[in-house]
Coordinates of C-alpha atoms in Angstrom, one line a residue:
M1 CA 131.6 99.1 107.4
K2 CA 128.8 101.8 107.6
K3 CA 127.2 100.0 104.5
I4 CA 127.2 96.5 105.8
V5 CA 125.8 97.4 109.5
G6 CA 123.1 99.6 107.6
T7 CA 122.4 96.5 105.4
A8 CA 121.7 94.5 108.5
A9 CA 119.8 97.1 110.1
A10 CA 117.8 97.7 106.9
A11 CA 116.8 94.1 107.1
L12 CA 115.6 94.1 110.7
M13 CA 113.7 97.5 109.9
T14 CA 112.1 95.5 107.1
I15 CA 111.0 92.9 109.6
T16 CA 109.9 95.4 111.9
G17 CA 107.8 97.1 109.2
L18 CA 105.2 94.3 109.3
A19 CA 103.2 96.3 112.3
G20 CA 99.7 95.9 111.5
C21 CA 97.0 98.4 110.5
G22 CA 93.9 96.5 112.1
G23 CA 91.9 93.8 111.1
G24 CA 90.1 90.6 112.3
D25 CA 91.3 87.5 113.9
S26 CA 89.7 84.5 111.9
G27 CA 92.8 82.1 112.2
G28 CA 92.9 81.0 115.6
G29 CA 96.1 81.0 117.6
Y30 CA 98.5 82.2 115.0
C31 CA 96.6 85.0 114.0
E32 CA 96.0 86.0 117.4
D33 CA 99.7 85.7 118.1
V34 CA 100.1 88.1 114.9
K35 CA 97.7 90.5 116.5
T36 CA 99.1 90.6 119.7
A37 CA 102.5 91.2 118.3
Q38 CA 102.1 93.9 116.3
D39 CA 103.6 96.7 118.7
E40 CA 106.7 94.4 118.9
L41 CA 106.9 94.0 114.8
G42 CA 106.8 97.6 114.5
G43 CA 109.0 98.7 117.5
L44 CA 112.3 98.8 116.1
D45 CA 113.9 101.7 114.0
G46 CA 117.2 103.0 113.8
A47 CA 116.6 106.0 116.1
D48 CA 115.4 104.0 119.1
F49 CA 117.2 100.5 118.6
T50 CA 117.6 98.8 121.9
A51 CA 118.7 95.4 123.2
D52 CA 115.0 95.1 125.1
K53 CA 113.0 96.0 122.0
F54 CA 115.0 93.4 119.9
D55 CA 114.4 90.7 122.7
A56 CA 110.6 91.4 122.6
L57 CA 110.7 91.4 118.9
T58 CA 112.8 87.8 118.8
T59 CA 110.5 86.5 121.2
A60 CA 107.1 87.6 119.2
V61 CA 108.7 86.0 116.2
H62 CA 109.7 82.6 117.8
N63 CA 106.1 82.1 119.0
I64 CA 104.3 83.3 115.7
A65 CA 106.8 80.9 114.0
D66 CA 105.6 78.0 116.7
E67 CA 101.9 79.0 115.7
A68 CA 102.4 79.5 111.8
P69 CA 100.5 77.0 109.5
D70 CA 103.1 74.9 107.4
D71 CA 102.7 77.0 104.3
I72 CA 103.9 80.3 106.0
K73 CA 106.1 78.5 109.0
G74 CA 109.3 78.8 106.6
S75 CA 109.1 82.4 106.7
W76 CA 108.7 82.9 109.9
T77 CA 111.7 80.5 110.7
L78 CA 113.8 82.3 108.6
L79 CA 113.3 85.2 110.4
A80 CA 113.7 84.0 113.6
D81 CA 116.8 82.3 112.5
Q82 CA 118.2 85.5 111.0
F83 CA 117.6 87.2 114.5
E84 CA 119.7 84.3 116.2
S85 CA 122.5 84.8 113.6
L86 CA 122.6 88.5 114.5
E87 CA 122.8 87.8 118.0
S88 CA 125.6 85.4 117.6
I89 CA 127.5 87.3 115.1
L90 CA 127.3 90.2 117.6
K91 CA 128.3 88.1 120.6
S92 CA 131.5 86.7 118.8
A93 CA 132.3 90.0 118.2
G94 CA 132.0 91.0 122.0
L95 CA 129.1 93.4 121.0
T96 CA 125.6 93.7 122.6
M97 CA 122.3 94.6 120.6
D98 CA 122.6 97.9 122.1
D99 CA 126.4 98.3 120.7
F100 CA 124.5 97.4 117.4
G101 CA 122.0 100.0 117.9
G102 CA 124.9 102.3 118.3
L103 CA 126.6 101.2 115.0
V104 CA 123.1 101.6 113.3
Q105 CA 123.5 105.4 114.2
G106 CA 127.1 105.4 113.1
N107 CA 128.8 105.3 116.8
T108 CA 131.6 102.7 117.2
P109 CA 131.5 101.2 120.6
D110 CA 134.5 102.5 123.0
G111 CA 137.5 100.1 122.6
F112 CA 136.3 98.6 119.5
D113 CA 139.0 98.7 116.8
A114 CA 139.3 99.1 113.1
S115 CA 140.4 95.3 113.0
Q116 CA 137.2 94.2 115.2
L117 CA 135.0 96.4 112.7
Q118 CA 136.6 94.5 109.8
D119 CA 135.9 91.5 111.3
L120 CA 132.3 92.1 112.1
E121 CA 131.6 93.5 108.8
T122 CA 132.8 90.2 107.3
K123 CA 130.5 88.3 109.3
L124 CA 127.8 90.7 108.8
Q125 CA 127.9 90.1 105.3
S126 CA 126.4 86.7 105.9
F127 CA 123.1 88.2 106.9
D128 CA 120.5 87.3 104.4
S129 CA 118.6 90.7 103.8
Q130 CA 117.1 89.2 100.6
G131 CA 115.6 86.4 102.4
I132 CA 114.1 88.5 104.7
T133 CA 112.5 90.6 102.2
T134 CA 111.0 87.7 100.6
A135 CA 109.9 86.6 103.7
T136 CA 108.4 89.5 104.9
D137 CA 106.2 90.0 101.8
K138 CA 105.1 86.4 102.1
I139 CA 104.2 87.1 105.5
H140 CA 102.2 90.5 104.8
D141 CA 100.2 88.5 102.1
Q142 CA 99.5 85.5 104.1
V143 CA 98.5 87.1 107.2
L144 CA 96.0 89.3 105.0
A145 CA 94.7 86.5 103.3
D146 CA 94.2 84.0 106.2
C147 CA 93.9 86.6 109.4
D148 CA 92.4 89.4 107.7
I149 CA 95.1 91.7 109.2
E150 CA 96.7 94.3 107.2
L151 CA 100.5 94.5 107.9
N152 CA 102.9 97.3 106.3
K153 CA 104.4 95.7 103.3
T154 CA 108.3 95.9 103.0
G155 CA 109.4 99.7 102.4
N156 CA 105.9 101.0 103.3

């Protein structure tokens, strides 16, 4: 279970590794959205994962996806869809995003038994961590090229 939760958490950390290192805003609304969202894009890690931070990240990614140029819209949309998938998986398991933060840190929610953990593990296996890694790499390259904003690359 810890491995599956870790995989989902690692995928989220990949997304949030997109925090920017500065740069211009040459691409109008889209680039401005990316620049404005840099704090949210870098705002999650395993130590302080909260529902509020996840909600801010989700809102930022949806806003950016709405503004994104056609050539990168699919990558932003994939991220937004994976956030919704994770929220749905957790809700169906009777968990909150704060509970997920606890799981990331190795804490099982009170009253959550082994069969529920097994069910959650099965559902989390559908989380597309490879797709997220590919999408964030594409986003990094596109934002640098089109917006002159240097985002941290996956794993950096």
